[in-house]
């Protein structure tokens, strides 16, 4: 089945040690999003790609970076994770720019920072 | 600014009873509204969406929602709840700019008692 895949599902890292989270999709969608969801909070958009165009939210810390080497893959890099970065990270995709288009979410990667 | 409010943090419903989850939005123009469900350890799954037409929309798993512009509401309903409906439910509105993401409410956790 076409889907959004996130690896790993659980990631443990040490304070300050760089970590990369992976997202892939078989939907061939041109828009990919990264959301951060802290415990008992709503998902919050970090950034998104429209094709190769990167769009960063104004309040996303510089510590968070992203790469999209091709249509199928998108990576979230956290350069120096802090304890406050522990969260669920959700990847989502969407086809096109119309607001009524559905976003499809992956299962998420839960990040723990020790 | 666009925002979504889900007034109920946690709701418990008996199995077989009816359910209504509340959602209020703040948006200047015609809102594009979504309900997603998130089971423990899983990503978000779309239940239904509204962007025009009939104000009563049907979704998957027997859910429906009614858009009421006068009340700025988009409440989710189900006539008879099943134990498998226990999950977290998020209401969201699409941002006005094309290609941008969803603004989520903080979610409502549904527990189902037997």
XYZ file of N, CA and C in Angstrom:
684
model
N 0.843 -1.195 0.000
C 0.000 0.000 0.000
C 0.877 1.243 0.000
N 0.383 2.245 -0.715
C 1.075 3.525 -0.683
C 1.000 4.106 0.708
N 2.091 4.705 1.167
C 2.078 5.145 2.544
C 3.243 6.075 2.843
N 3.224 6.572 4.076
C 4.299 7.406 4.596
C 4.999 6.598 5.684
N 6.297 6.446 5.540
C 7.069 5.589 6.425
C 8.077 6.435 7.185
N 8.161 6.209 8.479
C 9.135 6.939 9.287
C 10.037 5.943 10.026
N 11.325 6.232 9.969
C 12.302 5.412 10.666
C 13.294 6.290 11.425
N 13.724 5.846 12.598
C 13.138 4.732 13.331
C 11.831 5.148 14.002
N 11.120 4.244 14.602
C 9.909 4.601 15.337
C 10.263 5.202 16.702
N 11.360 4.738 17.265
C 11.832 5.274 18.541
C 13.331 5.560 18.401
N 13.722 6.716 18.888
C 15.127 7.114 18.801
C 15.548 7.699 20.142
N 16.627 7.150 20.660
C 17.198 7.689 21.883
C 18.539 8.323 21.535
N 18.755 9.540 21.965
C 20.014 10.211 21.721
C 20.477 10.896 22.999
N 21.724 11.305 22.976
C 22.273 11.991 24.136
C 22.204 13.495 23.918
N 22.145 14.187 25.004
C 22.144 15.642 24.965
C 23.312 16.134 24.107
N 22.980 16.932 23.088
C 24.015 17.510 22.249
C 24.525 16.632 21.124
N 24.098 15.395 21.052
C 24.574 14.484 19.994
C 23.640 14.557 18.792
N 24.171 14.904 17.627
C 23.313 15.055 16.441
C 22.508 13.790 16.145
N 21.319 14.010 15.648
C 20.443 12.886 15.322
C 19.686 13.206 14.039
N 19.422 12.174 13.255
C 18.675 12.321 12.006
C 17.477 11.397 12.010
N 16.333 11.954 11.681
C 15.109 11.180 11.532
C 14.749 11.115 10.053
N 14.182 9.980 9.656
C 13.942 9.731 8.241
C 12.457 9.592 7.938
N 12.074 10.069 6.765
C 10.705 9.918 6.278
C 10.767 9.559 4.802
N 9.982 8.580 4.404
C 9.875 8.252 2.988
C 8.400 8.062 2.640
N 8.105 8.246 1.366
C 6.707 8.138 0.936
C 6.628 7.471 -0.430
N 5.580 6.693 -0.588
C 5.336 6.030 -1.867
C 4.148 6.663 -2.589
N 3.692 7.816 -2.081
C 2.526 8.480 -2.649
C 2.884 9.406 -3.800
N 4.186 9.669 -3.948
C 4.662 10.587 -4.990
C 4.085 11.999 -4.816
N 3.866 12.388 -3.573
C 3.358 13.730 -3.300
C 4.487 14.745 -3.374
N 4.124 15.950 -3.779
C 5.174 16.952 -3.952
C 5.409 17.809 -2.709
N 4.526 17.724 -1.726
C 4.719 18.499 -0.506
C 4.993 17.543 0.651
N 6.032 17.868 1.435
C 6.337 17.079 2.627
C 6.526 18.011 3.810
N 6.003 17.601 4.952
C 6.011 18.412 6.159
C 6.698 17.662 7.303
N 7.296 18.436 8.197
C 7.727 17.916 9.491
C 7.016 18.694 10.590
N 6.374 17.911 11.476
C 5.711 18.486 12.636
C 6.392 17.966 13.901
N 6.386 18.789 14.930
C 6.827 18.372 16.260
C 5.601 18.317 17.165
N 5.454 17.200 17.863
C 4.316 17.058 18.778
C 4.835 16.689 20.157
N 4.774 17.622 21.089
C 5.165 17.343 22.459
C 3.991 16.736 23.203
N 4.309 16.133 24.318
C 3.301 15.385 25.070
C 2.081 16.236 25.373
N 0.921 15.688 25.048
C -0.374 16.336 25.310
C -0.520 17.680 24.607
N 0.201 17.871 23.522
C 0.073 19.111 22.754
C -0.292 18.818 21.312
N -0.692 19.836 20.617
C -1.015 19.701 19.202
C 0.261 19.617 18.374
N 0.218 18.952 17.251
C 1.372 18.982 16.339
C 1.652 20.414 15.891
N 2.925 20.735 15.828
C 3.353 22.078 15.445
C 4.283 21.972 14.245
N 4.001 22.740 13.223
C 4.788 22.671 11.998
C 6.182 23.238 12.223
N 7.195 22.477 11.798
C 8.585 22.965 11.833
C 8.978 23.590 10.496
N 8.730 22.837 9.409
C 9.027 23.298 8.048
C 8.362 22.384 7.052
N 8.389 22.822 5.796
C 7.882 21.953 4.746
C 8.627 22.207 3.442
N 8.563 21.216 2.579
C 9.099 21.308 1.228
C 7.947 21.297 0.238
N 7.978 22.234 -0.674
C 7.097 22.191 -1.832
C 8.003 21.878 -3.004
N 7.954 20.635 -3.448
C 8.975 20.123 -4.375
C 10.332 20.329 -3.708
N 11.218 21.062 -4.334
C 12.539 21.269 -3.747
C 12.632 22.563 -2.940
N 11.568 23.311 -2.939
C 11.575 24.589 -2.225
C 11.338 24.368 -0.743
N 12.296 24.853 0.053
C 12.245 24.675 1.499
C 11.586 25.890 2.132
N 10.654 25.635 3.067
C 9.945 26.702 3.752
C 10.019 26.472 5.258
N 10.723 27.375 5.901
C 10.950 27.245 7.333
C 9.943 28.104 8.087
N 9.369 27.571 9.161
C 8.508 28.393 9.995
C 9.376 29.385 10.770
N 8.820 30.541 11.023
C 9.599 31.622 11.628
C 10.116 31.250 13.013
N 9.371 30.436 13.742
C 9.780 30.134 15.110
C 10.460 28.773 15.232
N 10.839 28.167 14.140
C 11.584 26.907 14.211
C 13.033 27.203 14.576
N 13.539 26.586 15.637
C 14.918 26.872 16.055
C 15.924 26.475 14.972
N 17.044 27.195 14.946
C 18.109 26.910 13.969
C 18.706 25.519 14.163
N 18.516 24.982 15.319
C 18.986 23.637 15.656
C 18.350 22.557 14.766
N 17.227 22.895 14.152
C 16.500 21.947 13.309
C 16.768 22.268 11.846
N 17.191 21.235 11.105
C 17.442 21.376 9.685
C 16.725 20.248 8.950
N 16.590 20.411 7.654
C 15.935 19.371 6.881
C 16.593 19.228 5.516
N 16.485 18.039 4.972
C 17.002 17.754 3.635
C 15.954 16.950 2.874
N 15.864 17.229 1.592
C 14.975 16.427 0.747
C 15.731 16.105 -0.527
N 16.464 14.996 -0.537
C 17.305 14.659 -1.685
C 16.511 14.283 -2.936
N 15.305 13.800 -2.755
C 14.448 13.450 -3.889
C 12.989 13.501 -3.438
N 12.073 13.192 -4.352
C 10.644 13.290 -4.031
C 10.252 12.382 -2.892
N 10.883 11.231 -2.814
C 10.429 10.195 -1.886
C 10.930 10.367 -0.463
N 12.066 11.007 -0.293
C 12.700 11.040 1.025
C 12.822 12.456 1.568
N 12.676 12.527 2.903
C 12.905 13.786 3.584
C 13.504 13.460 4.953
N 14.499 14.250 5.366
C 15.187 13.997 6.627
C 15.061 15.207 7.544
N 14.989 14.911 8.818
C 15.020 15.948 9.853
C 16.306 15.767 10.639
N 17.135 16.788 10.644
C 18.387 16.766 11.386
C 18.269 17.698 12.586
N 18.602 17.153 13.748
C 18.673 17.981 14.954
C 20.140 18.042 15.331
N 20.734 19.214 15.207
C 22.200 19.325 15.289
C 22.709 19.130 16.712
N 22.017 19.670 17.688
C 22.454 19.553 19.076
C 21.203 19.431 19.948
N 20.685 18.205 20.045
C 19.404 18.040 20.759
C 19.497 18.438 22.219
N 18.497 19.165 22.653
C 18.355 19.486 24.061
C 17.214 18.691 24.652
N 17.122 18.747 25.981
C 16.070 17.984 26.649
C 14.683 18.421 26.174
N 14.559 19.676 25.813
C 13.283 20.205 25.357
C 12.884 19.743 23.961
N 13.779 19.050 23.290
C 13.471 18.559 21.941
C 12.861 17.159 21.961
N 12.773 16.584 23.134
C 12.111 15.283 23.254
C 10.649 15.439 22.868
N 10.224 14.654 21.885
C 8.877 14.820 21.335
C 8.614 13.707 20.336
N 7.392 13.696 19.813
C 7.069 12.863 18.668
C 7.246 13.742 17.440
N 7.927 13.223 16.437
C 8.126 13.964 15.195
C 7.336 13.274 14.085
N 6.435 14.032 13.503
C 5.525 13.505 12.496
C 5.883 14.045 11.121
N 5.942 13.150 10.171
C 6.126 13.518 8.775
C 4.771 13.399 8.079
N 4.494 14.316 7.189
C 3.238 14.270 6.444
C 3.494 14.654 4.998
N 2.635 14.187 4.112
C 2.755 14.541 2.703
C 1.409 15.008 2.174
N 1.487 15.749 1.081
C 0.271 16.222 0.447
C 0.565 16.443 -1.030
N -0.442 16.205 -1.851
C -0.265 16.445 -3.277
C -0.872 17.798 -3.615
N -0.053 18.704 -4.074
C -0.578 19.960 -4.563
C -0.715 21.024 -3.508
N -1.128 22.184 -3.953
C -1.171 23.357 -3.091
C -2.572 23.719 -2.649
N -3.556 22.971 -3.053
C -4.907 23.346 -2.673
C -5.176 23.005 -1.217
N -5.840 23.915 -0.531
C -6.044 23.757 0.906
C -6.920 22.566 1.249
N -7.767 22.144 0.328
C -8.658 21.035 0.667
C -7.986 19.676 0.517
N -6.773 19.690 -0.009
C -6.075 18.424 -0.173
C -5.726 17.817 1.181
N -5.855 16.510 1.268
C -5.587 15.801 2.518
C -4.094 15.661 2.759
N -3.699 15.830 3.994
C -2.337 15.494 4.405
C -2.336 14.070 4.946
N -1.336 13.304 4.516
C -1.195 11.926 4.966
C -0.004 11.853 5.908
N -0.230 11.292 7.075
C 0.790 11.276 8.115
C 1.433 9.912 8.251
N 2.715 9.931 8.579
C 3.404 8.736 8.983
C 3.127 8.419 10.447
N 3.645 7.292 10.933
C 3.380 6.872 12.318
C 4.148 7.672 13.357
N 5.137 8.443 12.908
C 5.890 9.260 13.846
C 7.148 8.574 14.365
N 8.103 9.394 14.772
C 9.292 8.932 15.489
C 9.297 9.604 16.846
N 9.335 8.788 17.880
C 9.400 9.357 19.230
C 10.858 9.507 19.625
N 11.267 10.729 19.906
C 12.653 11.030 20.256
C 12.779 11.237 21.748
N 13.738 10.538 22.327
C 14.063 10.702 23.737
C 15.485 11.238 23.838
N 15.680 12.277 24.611
C 17.000 12.885 24.790
C 17.444 12.664 26.229
N 18.585 12.009 26.380
C 19.093 11.707 27.728
C 20.173 12.685 28.150
N -5.505 36.053 13.891
C -4.724 34.857 13.610
C -5.636 33.636 13.620
N -5.262 32.691 12.788
C -6.048 31.464 12.716
C -5.775 30.613 13.949
N -6.826 29.997 14.479
C -6.641 29.129 15.642
C -7.777 28.129 15.718
N -7.528 27.073 16.455
C -8.524 26.020 16.669
C -8.568 25.720 18.161
N -9.762 25.629 18.697
C -9.940 25.331 20.107
C -10.774 24.074 20.270
N -10.244 23.161 21.041
C -10.998 21.979 21.429
C -11.191 22.084 22.945
N -12.384 22.434 23.384
C -12.578 22.768 24.799
C -12.414 21.587 25.758
N -12.628 20.389 25.261
C -12.603 19.214 26.118
C -11.281 18.485 25.981
N -10.529 18.403 27.071
C -9.242 17.707 27.022
C -9.457 16.202 27.026
N -10.404 15.745 27.843
C -10.619 14.315 27.996
C -12.123 14.063 28.144
N -12.614 13.080 27.420
C -14.018 12.678 27.496
C -14.089 11.173 27.650
N -14.983 10.724 28.533
C -15.243 9.296 28.683
C -16.687 9.026 28.297
N -16.848 8.037 27.428
C -18.176 7.673 26.937
C -18.365 6.170 27.097
N -19.551 5.760 27.439
C -19.835 4.330 27.522
C -19.961 3.739 26.126
N -19.523 2.510 25.991
C -19.630 1.837 24.702
C -21.101 1.766 24.292
N -21.365 2.115 23.058
C -22.735 2.144 22.555
C -23.420 3.483 22.688
N -22.863 4.360 23.495
C -23.445 5.696 23.659
C -23.003 6.596 22.517
N -23.709 7.716 22.392
C -23.356 8.668 21.341
C -22.202 9.555 21.807
N -21.566 10.177 20.813
C -20.373 10.980 21.085
C -20.457 12.301 20.338
N -20.046 13.365 20.983
C -19.840 14.629 20.291
C -18.577 15.274 20.828
N -17.650 15.547 19.945
C -16.412 16.255 20.291
C -16.485 17.650 19.699
N -16.182 18.624 20.520
C -16.355 20.009 20.107
C -15.089 20.604 19.497
N -15.307 21.460 18.531
C -14.207 22.163 17.879
C -14.706 23.548 17.486
N -13.967 24.564 17.879
C -14.251 25.928 17.452
C -13.034 26.495 16.749
N -13.255 27.248 15.718
C -12.148 27.787 14.956
C -12.253 29.304 14.899
N -11.124 29.912 14.637
C -11.063 31.342 14.405
C -10.401 31.545 13.059
N -11.181 32.077 12.126
C -10.652 32.212 10.763
C -11.469 33.258 10.045
N -10.802 34.122 9.298
C -11.484 35.250 8.681
C -12.331 34.896 7.483
N -11.882 33.925 6.714
C -12.585 33.597 5.466
C -13.203 32.202 5.600
N -13.542 31.606 4.487
C -14.101 30.249 4.521
C -13.049 29.282 5.025
N -13.325 28.609 6.119
C -12.308 27.694 6.656
C -12.310 26.357 5.932
N -11.141 25.765 5.887
C -11.016 24.400 5.403
C -10.712 23.556 6.640
N -11.621 22.687 7.021
C -11.579 22.041 8.330
C -11.409 20.536 8.214
N -10.696 19.986 9.150
C -10.359 18.567 9.148
C -10.510 18.010 10.558
N -10.854 16.734 10.635
C -10.744 15.967 11.868
C -9.819 14.776 11.606
N -8.825 14.653 12.514
C -7.903 13.525 12.463
C -8.019 12.738 13.767
N -7.704 11.439 13.681
C -7.655 10.594 14.869
C -6.250 10.002 14.994
N -5.779 9.925 16.232
C -4.453 9.372 16.493
C -4.569 8.300 17.574
N -4.322 7.064 17.185
C -4.294 5.970 18.159
C -2.916 5.940 18.809
N -2.800 5.379 19.986
C -1.519 5.373 20.699
C -0.385 4.819 19.835
N 0.697 5.561 19.750
C 1.861 5.124 18.994
C 1.715 5.195 17.491
N 0.635 5.780 17.028
C 0.374 5.840 15.592
C 0.377 7.280 15.090
N 0.438 7.393 13.764
C 0.307 8.708 13.166
C -1.148 9.147 13.110
N -1.390 10.275 12.480
C -2.739 10.820 12.385
C -3.441 10.280 11.146
N -4.689 9.899 11.331
C -5.498 9.405 10.226
C -6.672 10.350 10.011
N -6.907 10.717 8.760
C -8.010 11.620 8.455
C -9.350 10.923 8.627
N -10.245 11.560 9.395
C -11.604 11.052 9.540
C -12.541 11.683 8.504
N -12.439 12.992 8.355
C -13.291 13.707 7.413
C -12.762 15.127 7.253
N -13.315 15.812 6.241
C -12.917 17.187 5.995
C -14.085 17.958 5.387
N -14.016 19.270 5.561
C -15.036 20.149 4.989
C -14.358 21.353 4.361
N -14.788 21.693 3.141
C -14.317 22.958 2.583
C -15.412 23.687 1.818
N -16.489 23.014 1.482
C -17.601 23.698 0.820
C -18.772 22.739 0.740
N -19.932 23.264 0.309
C -21.069 22.390 0.062
C -21.845 22.053 1.307
N -22.382 20.859 1.327
C -23.222 20.388 2.425
C -22.479 20.543 3.751
N -23.135 21.147 4.715
C -22.457 21.421 5.984
C -22.360 20.192 6.877
N -23.037 19.130 6.536
C -22.926 17.876 7.275
C -22.086 16.927 6.428
N -20.935 16.585 6.931
C -20.019 15.739 6.164
C -19.876 14.384 6.833
N -19.809 13.382 6.005
C -19.651 12.014 6.492
C -18.195 11.604 6.355
N -17.739 10.825 7.316
C -16.360 10.376 7.276
C -16.262 8.875 7.411
N -15.062 8.432 7.702
C -14.845 7.008 7.880
C -15.228 6.585 9.287
N -15.365 5.290 9.480
C -15.627 4.695 10.781
C -16.938 5.179 11.414
N -17.870 5.639 10.601
C -19.167 6.050 11.121
C -19.220 7.441 11.723
N -18.162 8.228 11.543
C -18.134 9.590 12.072
C -18.751 10.575 11.087
N -19.298 11.645 11.641
C -19.790 12.755 10.854
C -19.468 14.053 11.601
N -19.490 15.146 10.876
C -19.247 16.445 11.495
C -20.128 17.478 10.826
N -20.510 18.469 11.585
C -21.373 19.518 11.060
C -20.686 20.869 11.173
N -20.592 21.550 10.080
C -20.018 22.896 10.028
C -21.120 23.908 10.303
N -20.900 24.750 11.307
C -21.852 25.812 11.628
C -21.101 27.136 11.635
N -21.278 27.879 10.565
C -20.544 29.137 10.423
C -20.935 30.130 11.521
N -22.216 30.166 11.873
C -22.695 31.140 12.862
C -22.068 30.907 14.229
N -21.678 29.670 14.497
C -21.076 29.335 15.786
C -19.576 29.083 15.675
N -19.037 29.224 14.469
C -17.611 28.930 14.232
C -17.248 27.568 14.797
N -18.105 26.603 14.508
C -17.870 25.274 15.073
C -17.845 24.195 13.995
N -17.201 23.121 14.342
C -17.106 21.949 13.445
C -17.033 20.728 14.352
N -18.144 20.377 14.962
C -18.187 19.314 15.951
C -18.271 17.943 15.304
N -17.590 17.022 15.908
C -17.523 15.641 15.421
C -18.513 14.790 16.211
N -19.220 13.920 15.494
C -20.238 13.101 16.164
C -20.169 11.655 15.691
N -20.621 10.794 16.586
C -20.798 9.392 16.223
C -21.972 8.866 17.029
N -22.920 8.200 16.405
C -24.135 7.789 17.120
C -23.912 6.682 18.140
N -22.949 5.803 17.895
C -22.720 4.685 18.799
C -21.233 4.375 18.839
N -20.637 4.617 19.984
C -19.183 4.491 20.113
C -18.774 3.042 20.370
N -17.679 2.649 19.760
C -17.108 1.311 19.955
C -15.827 1.442 20.753
N -15.446 0.386 21.455
C -14.234 0.447 22.282
C -13.009 0.831 21.447
N -13.011 0.432 20.180
C -11.863 0.729 19.325
C -11.769 2.209 18.952
N -12.779 2.992 19.298
C -12.723 4.430 19.010
C -11.886 5.192 20.035
N -11.475 4.536 21.092
C -10.642 5.204 22.093
C -9.338 5.649 21.448
N -9.085 6.950 21.489
C -7.933 7.532 20.791
C -7.912 9.026 21.104
N -6.991 9.717 20.450
C -6.961 11.173 20.554
C -7.456 11.758 19.245
N -8.276 12.763 19.355
C -8.919 13.364 18.187
C -8.490 14.815 18.054
N -8.054 15.163 16.845
C -7.582 16.514 16.573
C -8.434 17.168 15.500
N -8.845 18.374 15.791
C -9.493 19.219 14.802
C -8.430 20.156 14.225
N -8.514 20.461 12.954
C -7.492 21.307 12.336
C -8.106 22.177 11.249
N -7.453 23.298 11.011
C -7.848 24.190 9.919
C -6.645 24.410 9.023
N -6.880 24.434 7.727
C -5.787 24.665 6.779
C -5.479 26.143 6.740
N -4.198 26.467 6.762
C -3.807 27.860 6.677
C -4.190 28.445 5.321
N -4.263 29.738 5.285
C -4.778 30.388 4.086
C -3.781 30.348 2.941
N -2.488 30.310 3.272
C -1.508 30.329 2.198
C -1.412 28.944 1.578
N -1.410 28.904 0.261
C -1.296 27.627 -0.421
C 0.049 26.986 -0.095
N 0.023 25.690 0.071
C 1.254 24.961 0.336
C 1.633 24.911 1.792
N 0.960 25.656 2.623
C 1.302 25.615 4.037
C 0.431 24.603 4.760
N 0.620 24.570 6.057
C 0.209 23.366 6.775
C -1.086 23.558 7.547
N -1.333 22.615 8.423
C -2.521 22.623 9.245
C -2.241 23.244 10.601
N -3.235 23.948 11.109
C -3.192 24.422 12.485
C -4.115 23.509 13.274
N -3.536 22.858 14.279
C -4.286 21.874 15.048
C -4.782 22.457 16.359
N -5.902 21.910 16.825
C -6.287 22.105 18.202
C -5.436 21.209 19.086
N -5.590 21.342 20.396
C -4.758 20.585 21.326
C -5.213 19.147 21.492
N -6.342 18.815 20.909
C -6.785 17.429 20.925
C -7.724 17.106 22.071
N -8.543 16.105 21.844
C -9.422 15.563 22.880
C -9.164 14.072 22.974
N -8.861 13.612 24.166
C -8.651 12.181 24.385
C -9.986 11.530 24.710
N -10.326 10.528 23.951
C -11.576 9.797 24.166
C -11.281 8.464 24.835
N -11.907 8.235 25.957
C -11.881 6.932 26.609
C -13.263 6.314 26.479
N -13.299 5.000 26.293
C -14.567 4.291 26.152
C -14.672 3.277 27.285
N -15.721 3.393 28.050
C -15.924 2.468 29.167
C -16.926 1.390 28.767
N -16.751 0.221 29.366
C -17.632 -0.905 29.018
C -18.835 -0.976 29.951
